[in-house]
Structures are given as structure tokens and as C-alpha cells.
Amino acid sequence: MARYNTPFEIHVHGQVSLRPEVVFEQLQEALKPLWKYAGARSLADAAESSYEDEPGIKFDPQEHLLQMCWTVAGDDDFRQVLDEMCMNLNDVAQTGAAIEVTFYDAEFDDEDEDSDAESRDDFVMLFVGPDPAAIMQVQRDLLVQDVVNLMERHFDGAELVGVVAEVDKLFSQRFDDLVNSLQLGRPPRGSGGGGHGGIGHGGGRKPRHLH
């Protein structure tokens, strides 16, 4: 079903390492929430992005990789699609991976930035993986990268060892809490156990590409 006058252009961007035995048919089923939302009858029909300069959704069977740089028109109901997609990808992922999703306000004119108008742009970071430990590892790596990049403006890299160690302690505690609460055997829903966030409201527009 074609979608008209939708309030958002939604860009999904990420790379997921898949288990070696995963075949196209399994991936198509895992990504069914995406291609059904786009009004397609199969993953192949929906794989092309709304923008010709974006690769779309690609499956590399030799490298066992899913690559997504794909834009679709949609509404806030796409967030439920993301929850379903992440649950499905947990079942086929080899390692933890991050998926960036950006909602661009299709009705916001760039010229409005000079006025008091605010766009409804939003940004969500999702995490998938075969188990909570794998998801926490990629969350930890991204956080360490962000913290180091920020603090290296003021400190030498060698001085940040203690900061990285404190980040590791936080994630170790979170993992221990999961084990102790008997949640380890249950795949995290959607965002990988709450690992998501939103930015972009009134703070200037993000570029469309997230390369």
C-alpha cells in the first residue's frame, strides 16, 4: 500500500553480522516488518531506497552481512515496526550491532529554521544481537568511543584509562544485574534492553545521510 502525505522520511542505517547458516529466506522473514510497512510483497521488492543514491537493503551471503541504508515514508507507527524487526534480527545476528534510525520531518521547510518553528526530527539508536552480552558489548564500545572522542579535546588518550575502566564497571554491573534477575535467557526486546535515545528536536537538522 502506497503511503501519501506522510509526516516523516525515515532513514534506517546499520550493518549486522549474520550467523553463517542464515540464508536469504530467513533474512526476508526477519525483515518482513520493514517490507510490509513499505507496501511491498517481498524483501526484494522493497530493497531499493526512496533515494537512488542510497544502497538500500543489501544481503551479502559471502560475508554474512546485512547492510541497510534505506529510506521509507512513514509515520510514528514505524516505531512498532522497529521493535518487531529488532526482535527478529536478534534471532539471526552473529554479533551485537547498532542500527541508527532518523525521522526527518517531511513538512518542515529548511527556511523555517530562521523562525521559531521546530522540526519534529528524531533520532533513535537501536541495538540487536544474539544475547544480552553481545548487545551490551556494542553499547559499551560506542559509549567508550563517544566519551574518548569528547575528552581527548582536553586530555591525552593515556589519561583516559581510568574513565574507560569506570564505563566497563557500569556495564559489568548491568550484566550482573541481568544474570541475578534471571533475565539472561530472554532476548531483549526491540532496542536491546532500553538502549535507545532521541535527539533532534529544535537543535538543528541532521544531515540525511548517516555515512
mmCIF file of N, CA and C in Angstrom, residues 22-142:
data_model
loop_
_atom_site.group_PDB
_atom_site.id
_atom_site.type_symbol
_atom_site.label_atom_id
_atom_site.label_comp_id
_atom_site.label_asym_id
_atom_site.label_seq_id
_atom_site.Cartn_x
_atom_site.Cartn_y
_atom_site.Cartn_z
ATOM 1 N N VAL A 22 22.572 -18.502 8.038
ATOM 2 C CA VAL A 22 21.399 -17.718 7.659
ATOM 3 C C VAL A 22 21.343 -17.549 6.145
ATOM 4 N N VAL A 23 20.208 -17.865 5.557
ATOM 5 C CA VAL A 23 20.006 -17.725 4.115
ATOM 6 C C VAL A 23 19.030 -16.580 3.863
ATOM 7 N N PHE A 24 18.882 -16.239 2.576
ATOM 8 C CA PHE A 24 18.067 -15.080 2.207
ATOM 9 C C PHE A 24 16.638 -15.206 2.716
ATOM 10 N N GLU A 25 16.074 -16.400 2.620
ATOM 11 C CA GLU A 25 14.682 -16.592 3.040
ATOM 12 C C GLU A 25 14.491 -16.274 4.522
ATOM 13 N N GLN A 26 15.474 -16.630 5.345
ATOM 14 C CA GLN A 26 15.393 -16.312 6.778
ATOM 15 C C GLN A 26 15.490 -14.809 7.011
ATOM 16 N N LEU A 27 16.386 -14.154 6.261
ATOM 17 C CA LEU A 27 16.532 -12.711 6.404
ATOM 18 C C LEU A 27 15.271 -11.997 5.932
ATOM 19 N N GLN A 28 14.695 -12.484 4.860
ATOM 20 C CA GLN A 28 13.456 -11.892 4.355
ATOM 21 C C GLN A 28 12.358 -11.967 5.408
ATOM 22 N N GLU A 29 12.286 -13.088 6.104
ATOM 23 C CA GLU A 29 11.277 -13.225 7.153
ATOM 24 C C GLU A 29 11.588 -12.294 8.327
ATOM 25 N N ALA A 30 12.875 -12.174 8.672
ATOM 26 C CA ALA A 30 13.267 -11.302 9.779
ATOM 27 C C ALA A 30 12.934 -9.843 9.488
ATOM 28 N N LEU A 31 13.080 -9.451 8.219
ATOM 29 C CA LEU A 31 12.841 -8.057 7.838
ATOM 30 C C LEU A 31 11.429 -7.831 7.310
ATOM 31 N N LYS A 32 10.573 -8.802 7.481
ATOM 32 C CA LYS A 32 9.200 -8.680 6.981
ATOM 33 C C LYS A 32 8.492 -7.432 7.501
ATOM 34 N N PRO A 33 8.683 -7.043 8.778
ATOM 35 C CA PRO A 33 8.024 -5.808 9.234
ATOM 36 C C PRO A 33 8.394 -4.590 8.395
ATOM 37 N N LEU A 34 9.648 -4.522 7.908
ATOM 38 C CA LEU A 34 10.072 -3.388 7.094
ATOM 39 C C LEU A 34 9.392 -3.395 5.742
ATOM 40 N N TRP A 35 9.519 -4.521 5.018
ATOM 41 C CA TRP A 35 8.995 -4.506 3.650
ATOM 42 C C TRP A 35 7.472 -4.521 3.603
ATOM 43 N N LYS A 36 6.836 -5.079 4.620
ATOM 44 C CA LYS A 36 5.378 -4.985 4.666
ATOM 45 C C LYS A 36 4.943 -3.541 4.901
ATOM 46 N N TYR A 37 5.678 -2.831 5.744
ATOM 47 C CA TYR A 37 5.356 -1.434 6.015
ATOM 48 C C TYR A 37 5.481 -0.596 4.751
ATOM 49 N N ALA A 38 6.476 -0.948 3.928
ATOM 50 C CA ALA A 38 6.691 -0.208 2.683
ATOM 51 C C ALA A 38 5.666 -0.556 1.616
ATOM 52 N N GLY A 39 4.783 -1.512 1.910
ATOM 53 C CA GLY A 39 3.764 -1.880 0.952
ATOM 54 C C GLY A 39 4.231 -2.856 -0.102
ATOM 55 N N ALA A 40 5.353 -3.541 0.153
ATOM 56 C CA ALA A 40 5.911 -4.477 -0.818
ATOM 57 C C ALA A 40 5.451 -5.900 -0.522
ATOM 58 N N ARG A 41 5.666 -6.787 -1.502
ATOM 59 C CA ARG A 41 5.287 -8.189 -1.348
ATOM 60 C C ARG A 41 6.471 -9.073 -0.985
ATOM 61 N N SER A 42 7.663 -8.501 -0.990
ATOM 62 C CA SER A 42 8.862 -9.262 -0.654
ATOM 63 C C SER A 42 9.973 -8.300 -0.292
ATOM 64 N N LEU A 43 11.048 -8.838 0.282
ATOM 65 C CA LEU A 43 12.200 -8.001 0.597
ATOM 66 C C LEU A 43 12.823 -7.439 -0.673
ATOM 67 N N ALA A 44 12.891 -8.253 -1.720
ATOM 68 C CA ALA A 44 13.483 -7.784 -2.978
ATOM 69 C C ALA A 44 12.721 -6.589 -3.540
ATOM 70 N N ASP A 45 11.388 -6.604 -3.411
ATOM 71 C CA ASP A 45 10.575 -5.504 -3.932
ATOM 72 C C ASP A 45 10.795 -4.207 -3.151
ATOM 73 N N ALA A 46 11.178 -4.331 -1.877
ATOM 74 C CA ALA A 46 11.318 -3.148 -1.023
ATOM 75 C C ALA A 46 12.763 -2.743 -0.799
ATOM 76 N N ALA A 47 13.710 -3.503 -1.354
ATOM 77 C CA ALA A 47 15.118 -3.302 -1.017
ATOM 78 C C ALA A 47 15.659 -1.952 -1.469
ATOM 79 N N GLU A 48 15.105 -1.396 -2.547
ATOM 80 C CA GLU A 48 15.578 -0.097 -3.010
ATOM 81 C C GLU A 48 15.074 1.001 -2.091
ATOM 82 N N SER A 49 15.946 1.980 -1.841
ATOM 83 C CA SER A 49 15.579 3.118 -1.013
ATOM 84 C C SER A 49 14.747 4.119 -1.803
ATOM 85 N N SER A 50 14.116 5.024 -1.075
ATOM 86 C CA SER A 50 13.396 6.123 -1.722
ATOM 87 C C SER A 50 14.351 7.052 -2.469
ATOM 88 N N TYR A 51 15.624 7.008 -2.116
ATOM 89 C CA TYR A 51 16.642 7.846 -2.756
ATOM 90 C C TYR A 51 17.602 6.960 -3.541
ATOM 91 N N GLU A 52 17.820 7.309 -4.802
ATOM 92 C CA GLU A 52 18.647 6.491 -5.681
ATOM 93 C C GLU A 52 20.095 6.407 -5.222
ATOM 94 N N ASP A 53 20.571 7.422 -4.500
ATOM 95 C CA ASP A 53 21.979 7.435 -4.091
ATOM 96 C C ASP A 53 22.219 6.646 -2.809
ATOM 97 N N GLU A 54 21.170 6.009 -2.273
ATOM 98 C CA GLU A 54 21.337 5.149 -1.100
ATOM 99 C C GLU A 54 21.313 3.692 -1.530
ATOM 100 N N PRO A 55 22.190 2.854 -0.975
ATOM 101 C CA PRO A 55 22.266 1.448 -1.396
ATOM 102 C C PRO A 55 21.010 0.637 -1.113
ATOM 103 N N GLY A 56 20.202 1.053 -0.160
ATOM 104 C CA GLY A 56 19.010 0.297 0.195
ATOM 105 C C GLY A 56 19.330 -0.815 1.176
ATOM 106 N N ILE A 57 18.642 -1.942 1.033
ATOM 107 C CA ILE A 57 18.850 -3.101 1.912
ATOM 108 C C ILE A 57 19.592 -4.170 1.121
ATOM 109 N N LYS A 58 20.782 -4.542 1.590
ATOM 110 C CA LYS A 58 21.636 -5.480 0.867
ATOM 111 C C LYS A 58 21.995 -6.670 1.750
ATOM 112 N N PHE A 59 21.959 -7.865 1.152
ATOM 113 C CA PHE A 59 22.389 -9.086 1.831
ATOM 114 C C PHE A 59 23.614 -9.623 1.113
ATOM 115 N N ASP A 60 24.722 -9.766 1.846
ATOM 116 C CA ASP A 60 25.959 -10.311 1.295
ATOM 117 C C ASP A 60 26.144 -11.708 1.867
ATOM 118 N N PRO A 61 25.788 -12.760 1.080
ATOM 119 C CA PRO A 61 25.873 -14.114 1.615
ATOM 120 C C PRO A 61 27.302 -14.592 1.835
ATOM 121 N N GLN A 62 28.261 -14.047 1.072
ATOM 122 C CA GLN A 62 29.657 -14.450 1.267
ATOM 123 C C GLN A 62 30.218 -13.918 2.581
ATOM 124 N N GLU A 63 29.910 -12.669 2.875
ATOM 125 C CA GLU A 63 30.405 -12.044 4.105
ATOM 126 C C GLU A 63 29.420 -12.201 5.265
ATOM 127 N N HIS A 64 28.257 -12.775 4.992
ATOM 128 C CA HIS A 64 27.223 -12.953 6.016
ATOM 129 C C HIS A 64 26.864 -11.620 6.653
ATOM 130 N N LEU A 65 26.558 -10.657 5.807
ATOM 131 C CA LEU A 65 26.279 -9.301 6.270
ATOM 132 C C LEU A 65 24.934 -8.807 5.756
ATOM 133 N N LEU A 66 24.226 -8.117 6.625
ATOM 134 C CA LEU A 66 23.072 -7.318 6.247
ATOM 135 C C LEU A 66 23.489 -5.862 6.321
ATOM 136 N N GLN A 67 23.327 -5.132 5.228
ATOM 137 C CA GLN A 67 23.668 -3.717 5.200
ATOM 138 C C GLN A 67 22.416 -2.922 4.855
ATOM 139 N N MET A 68 22.147 -1.911 5.647
ATOM 140 C CA MET A 68 20.954 -1.093 5.439
ATOM 141 C C MET A 68 21.311 0.381 5.374
ATOM 142 N N CYS A 69 20.933 0.996 4.276
ATOM 143 C CA CYS A 69 20.988 2.451 4.112
ATOM 144 C C CYS A 69 19.752 2.769 3.280
ATOM 145 N N TRP A 70 18.615 2.890 3.951
ATOM 146 C CA TRP A 70 17.299 2.751 3.321
ATOM 147 C C TRP A 70 16.339 3.767 3.903
ATOM 148 N N THR A 71 15.616 4.441 3.039
ATOM 149 C CA THR A 71 14.659 5.466 3.465
ATOM 150 C C THR A 71 13.260 5.086 3.003
ATOM 151 N N VAL A 72 12.294 5.280 3.891
ATOM 152 C CA VAL A 72 10.896 4.994 3.576
ATOM 153 C C VAL A 72 10.044 6.126 4.141
ATOM 154 N N ALA A 73 8.933 6.409 3.481
ATOM 155 C CA ALA A 73 7.978 7.384 4.012
ATOM 156 C C ALA A 73 7.132 6.719 5.080
ATOM 157 N N GLY A 74 6.850 7.441 6.169
ATOM 158 C CA GLY A 74 6.075 6.809 7.224
ATOM 159 C C GLY A 74 5.627 7.768 8.302
ATOM 160 N N ASP A 75 5.117 7.183 9.372
ATOM 161 C CA ASP A 75 4.564 7.930 10.497
ATOM 162 C C ASP A 75 5.161 7.371 11.786
ATOM 163 N N ASP A 76 4.650 7.816 12.929
ATOM 164 C CA ASP A 76 5.168 7.345 14.207
ATOM 165 C C ASP A 76 4.917 5.856 14.418
ATOM 166 N N ASP A 77 3.955 5.285 13.680
ATOM 167 C CA ASP A 77 3.690 3.854 13.835
ATOM 168 C C ASP A 77 4.862 2.994 13.369
ATOM 169 N N PHE A 78 5.832 3.596 12.696
ATOM 170 C CA PHE A 78 7.017 2.858 12.268
ATOM 171 C C PHE A 78 7.830 2.374 13.466
ATOM 172 N N ARG A 79 7.659 2.997 14.606
ATOM 173 C CA ARG A 79 8.416 2.597 15.801
ATOM 174 C C ARG A 79 8.051 1.172 16.221
ATOM 175 N N GLN A 80 6.779 0.805 16.041
ATOM 176 C CA GLN A 80 6.392 -0.569 16.344
ATOM 177 C C GLN A 80 7.054 -1.540 15.382
ATOM 178 N N VAL A 81 7.193 -1.132 14.131
ATOM 179 C CA VAL A 81 7.891 -1.950 13.135
ATOM 180 C C VAL A 81 9.330 -2.198 13.571
ATOM 181 N N LEU A 82 9.964 -1.178 14.114
ATOM 182 C CA LEU A 82 11.347 -1.314 14.567
ATOM 183 C C LEU A 82 11.458 -2.314 15.707
ATOM 184 N N ASP A 83 10.503 -2.301 16.624
ATOM 185 C CA ASP A 83 10.523 -3.270 17.719
ATOM 186 C C ASP A 83 10.469 -4.697 17.181
ATOM 187 N N GLU A 84 9.578 -4.931 16.235
ATOM 188 C CA GLU A 84 9.431 -6.265 15.655
ATOM 189 C C GLU A 84 10.688 -6.664 14.881
ATOM 190 N N MET A 85 11.248 -5.723 14.125
ATOM 191 C CA MET A 85 12.450 -6.005 13.351
ATOM 192 C C MET A 85 13.613 -6.389 14.254
ATOM 193 N N CYS A 86 13.788 -5.648 15.338
ATOM 194 C CA CYS A 86 14.907 -5.932 16.241
ATOM 195 C C CYS A 86 14.750 -7.299 16.903
ATOM 196 N N MET A 87 13.543 -7.642 17.310
ATOM 197 C CA MET A 87 13.312 -8.965 17.879
ATOM 198 C C MET A 87 13.704 -10.051 16.881
ATOM 199 N N ASN A 88 13.324 -9.856 15.624
ATOM 200 C CA ASN A 88 13.638 -10.844 14.589
ATOM 201 C C ASN A 88 15.134 -10.911 14.303
ATOM 202 N N LEU A 89 15.800 -9.759 14.257
ATOM 203 C CA LEU A 89 17.234 -9.749 13.964
ATOM 204 C C LEU A 89 18.038 -10.370 15.106
ATOM 205 N N ASN A 90 17.533 -10.287 16.318
ATOM 206 C CA ASN A 90 18.219 -10.955 17.427
ATOM 207 C C ASN A 90 18.406 -12.446 17.131
ATOM 208 N N ASP A 91 17.457 -13.023 16.419
ATOM 209 C CA ASP A 91 17.481 -14.466 16.158
ATOM 210 C C ASP A 91 18.463 -14.863 15.061
ATOM 211 N N VAL A 92 18.892 -13.912 14.235
ATOM 212 C CA VAL A 92 19.794 -14.255 13.125
ATOM 213 C C VAL A 92 21.157 -13.580 13.234
ATOM 214 N N ALA A 93 21.338 -12.687 14.212
ATOM 215 C CA ALA A 93 22.591 -11.943 14.352
ATOM 216 C C ALA A 93 23.697 -12.823 14.927
ATOM 217 N N GLN A 94 24.900 -12.626 14.428
ATOM 218 C CA GLN A 94 26.078 -13.333 14.929
ATOM 219 C C GLN A 94 26.718 -12.576 16.089
ATOM 220 N N THR A 95 26.736 -11.265 15.973
ATOM 221 C CA THR A 95 27.326 -10.395 16.999
ATOM 222 C C THR A 95 26.390 -9.225 17.263
ATOM 223 N N GLY A 96 26.713 -8.436 18.262
ATOM 224 C CA GLY A 96 25.939 -7.238 18.533
ATOM 225 C C GLY A 96 26.141 -6.200 17.445
ATOM 226 N N ALA A 97 25.107 -5.402 17.206
ATOM 227 C CA ALA A 97 25.192 -4.368 16.175
ATOM 228 C C ALA A 97 24.280 -3.212 16.539
ATOM 229 N N ALA A 98 24.647 -2.038 16.064
ATOM 230 C CA ALA A 98 23.845 -0.831 16.270
ATOM 231 C C ALA A 98 23.137 -0.464 14.977
ATOM 232 N N ILE A 99 21.900 -0.018 15.101
ATOM 233 C CA ILE A 99 21.123 0.431 13.950
ATOM 234 C C ILE A 99 20.620 1.837 14.247
ATOM 235 N N GLU A 100 20.948 2.778 13.367
ATOM 236 C CA GLU A 100 20.536 4.166 13.537
ATOM 237 C C GLU A 100 19.267 4.416 12.722
ATOM 238 N N VAL A 101 18.306 5.055 13.348
ATOM 239 C CA VAL A 101 17.056 5.383 12.661
ATOM 240 C C VAL A 101 16.780 6.875 12.860
ATOM 241 N N THR A 102 16.601 7.575 11.752
ATOM 242 C CA THR A 102 16.360 9.010 11.810
ATOM 243 C C THR A 102 15.010 9.325 11.188
ATOM 244 N N PHE A 103 14.183 10.042 11.931
ATOM 245 C CA PHE A 103 12.889 10.510 11.436
ATOM 246 C C PHE A 103 13.061 11.965 10.987
ATOM 247 N N TYR A 104 12.893 12.217 9.690
ATOM 248 C CA TYR A 104 13.001 13.576 9.165
ATOM 249 C C TYR A 104 11.601 14.138 8.938
ATOM 250 N N ASP A 105 11.350 15.297 9.478
ATOM 251 C CA ASP A 105 10.057 15.954 9.344
ATOM 252 C C ASP A 105 9.868 16.387 7.891
ATOM 253 N N ALA A 106 9.018 15.686 7.161
ATOM 254 C CA ALA A 106 8.829 15.959 5.734
ATOM 255 C C ALA A 106 8.101 17.276 5.492
ATOM 256 N N GLU A 107 7.438 17.795 6.510
ATOM 257 C CA GLU A 107 6.667 19.021 6.343
ATOM 258 C C GLU A 107 7.428 20.259 6.805
ATOM 259 N N PHE A 108 8.634 20.055 7.284
ATOM 260 C CA PHE A 108 9.429 21.178 7.805
ATOM 261 C C PHE A 108 10.302 21.733 6.699
ATOM 262 N N ASP A 109 10.172 22.995 6.435
ATOM 263 C CA ASP A 109 10.980 23.657 5.423
ATOM 264 C C ASP A 109 12.258 24.171 6.074
ATOM 265 N N ASP A 110 13.400 23.928 5.420
ATOM 266 C CA ASP A 110 14.674 24.383 5.986
ATOM 267 C C ASP A 110 14.670 25.883 6.263
ATOM 268 N N GLU A 111 13.902 26.633 5.510
ATOM 269 C CA GLU A 111 13.841 28.073 5.746
ATOM 270 C C GLU A 111 13.188 28.394 7.083
ATOM 271 N N ASP A 112 12.414 27.425 7.607
ATOM 272 C CA ASP A 112 11.754 27.648 8.892
ATOM 273 C C ASP A 112 12.746 27.697 10.046
ATOM 274 N N GLU A 113 13.995 27.238 9.802
ATOM 275 C CA GLU A 113 14.989 27.254 10.865
ATOM 276 C C GLU A 113 15.285 28.662 11.345
ATOM 277 N N ASP A 114 15.014 29.650 10.487
ATOM 278 C CA ASP A 114 15.260 31.034 10.853
ATOM 279 C C ASP A 114 14.111 31.606 11.691
ATOM 280 N N SER A 115 13.032 30.854 11.798
ATOM 281 C CA SER A 115 11.898 31.309 12.591
ATOM 282 C C SER A 115 11.857 30.537 13.905
ATOM 283 N N ASP A 116 10.749 30.656 14.611
ATOM 284 C CA ASP A 116 10.606 29.955 15.888
ATOM 285 C C ASP A 116 10.101 28.529 15.715
ATOM 286 N N ALA A 117 9.867 28.125 14.471
ATOM 287 C CA ALA A 117 9.334 26.783 14.228
ATOM 288 C C ALA A 117 10.379 25.718 14.552
ATOM 289 N N GLU A 118 9.912 24.592 15.068
ATOM 290 C CA GLU A 118 10.790 23.471 15.388
ATOM 291 C C GLU A 118 10.395 22.260 14.561
ATOM 292 N N SER A 119 11.385 21.590 14.013
ATOM 293 C CA SER A 119 11.091 20.376 13.266
ATOM 294 C C SER A 119 10.786 19.246 14.240
ATOM 295 N N ARG A 120 10.133 18.219 13.721
ATOM 296 C CA ARG A 120 9.839 17.027 14.531
ATOM 297 C C ARG A 120 10.865 15.930 14.270
ATOM 298 N N ASP A 121 12.031 16.323 13.779
ATOM 299 C CA ASP A 121 13.085 15.336 13.554
ATOM 300 C C ASP A 121 13.357 14.564 14.844
ATOM 301 N N ASP A 122 13.689 13.289 14.698
ATOM 302 C CA ASP A 122 14.016 12.474 15.859
ATOM 303 C C ASP A 122 15.062 11.453 15.443
ATOM 304 N N PHE A 123 15.869 11.041 16.389
ATOM 305 C CA PHE A 123 16.936 10.073 16.126
ATOM 306 C C PHE A 123 16.895 8.994 17.196
ATOM 307 N N VAL A 124 16.944 7.734 16.759
ATOM 308 C CA VAL A 124 16.879 6.603 17.679
ATOM 309 C C VAL A 124 18.033 5.653 17.373
ATOM 310 N N MET A 125 18.735 5.226 18.404
ATOM 311 C CA MET A 125 19.788 4.219 18.252
ATOM 312 C C MET A 125 19.265 2.904 18.822
ATOM 313 N N LEU A 126 19.238 1.861 17.978
ATOM 314 C CA LEU A 126 18.754 0.550 18.382
ATOM 315 C C LEU A 126 19.914 -0.434 18.400
ATOM 316 N N PHE A 127 19.771 -1.483 19.217
ATOM 317 C CA PHE A 127 20.815 -2.493 19.323
ATOM 318 C C PHE A 127 20.213 -3.877 19.188
ATOM 319 N N VAL A 128 20.884 -4.720 18.404
ATOM 320 C CA VAL A 128 20.460 -6.107 18.239
ATOM 321 C C VAL A 128 21.656 -7.011 18.494
ATOM 322 N N GLY A 129 21.360 -8.293 18.761
ATOM 323 C CA GLY A 129 22.441 -9.239 18.990
ATOM 324 C C GLY A 129 21.896 -10.578 19.426
ATOM 325 N N PRO A 130 22.729 -11.608 19.414
ATOM 326 C CA PRO A 130 22.270 -12.953 19.763
ATOM 327 C C PRO A 130 21.931 -13.120 21.238
ATOM 328 N N ASP A 131 22.460 -12.259 22.106
ATOM 329 C CA ASP A 131 22.189 -12.348 23.544
ATOM 330 C C ASP A 131 22.495 -10.991 24.181
ATOM 331 N N PRO A 132 22.068 -10.796 25.425
ATOM 332 C CA PRO A 132 22.302 -9.509 26.082
ATOM 333 C C PRO A 132 23.781 -9.127 26.183
ATOM 334 N N ALA A 133 24.660 -10.112 26.366
ATOM 335 C CA ALA A 133 26.083 -9.805 26.482
ATOM 336 C C ALA A 133 26.617 -9.176 25.198
ATOM 337 N N ALA A 134 26.189 -9.713 24.047
ATOM 338 C CA ALA A 134 26.642 -9.172 22.763
ATOM 339 C C ALA A 134 26.119 -7.760 22.546
ATOM 340 N N ILE A 135 24.880 -7.542 22.961
ATOM 341 C CA ILE A 135 24.294 -6.204 22.822
ATOM 342 C C ILE A 135 25.016 -5.211 23.732
ATOM 343 N N MET A 136 25.285 -5.625 24.954
ATOM 344 C CA MET A 136 25.985 -4.728 25.873
ATOM 345 C C MET A 136 27.394 -4.410 25.389
ATOM 346 N N GLN A 137 28.025 -5.359 24.713
ATOM 347 C CA GLN A 137 29.379 -5.120 24.220
ATOM 348 C C GLN A 137 29.394 -3.994 23.190
ATOM 349 N N VAL A 138 28.446 -4.016 22.248
ATOM 350 C CA VAL A 138 28.424 -2.962 21.236
ATOM 351 C C VAL A 138 27.991 -1.637 21.846
ATOM 352 N N GLN A 139 27.072 -1.676 22.837
ATOM 353 C CA GLN A 139 26.712 -0.447 23.541
ATOM 354 C C GLN A 139 27.928 0.140 24.254
ATOM 355 N N ARG A 140 28.682 -0.738 24.913
ATOM 356 C CA ARG A 140 29.879 -0.300 25.640
ATOM 357 C C ARG A 140 30.885 0.314 24.686
ATOM 358 N N ASP A 141 31.128 -0.345 23.541
ATOM 359 C CA ASP A 141 32.126 0.146 22.584
ATOM 360 C C ASP A 141 31.747 1.526 22.047
ATOM 361 N N LEU A 142 30.465 1.718 21.735
ATOM 362 C CA LEU A 142 30.025 3.016 21.224
ATOM 363 C C LEU A 142 30.143 4.104 22.276
#
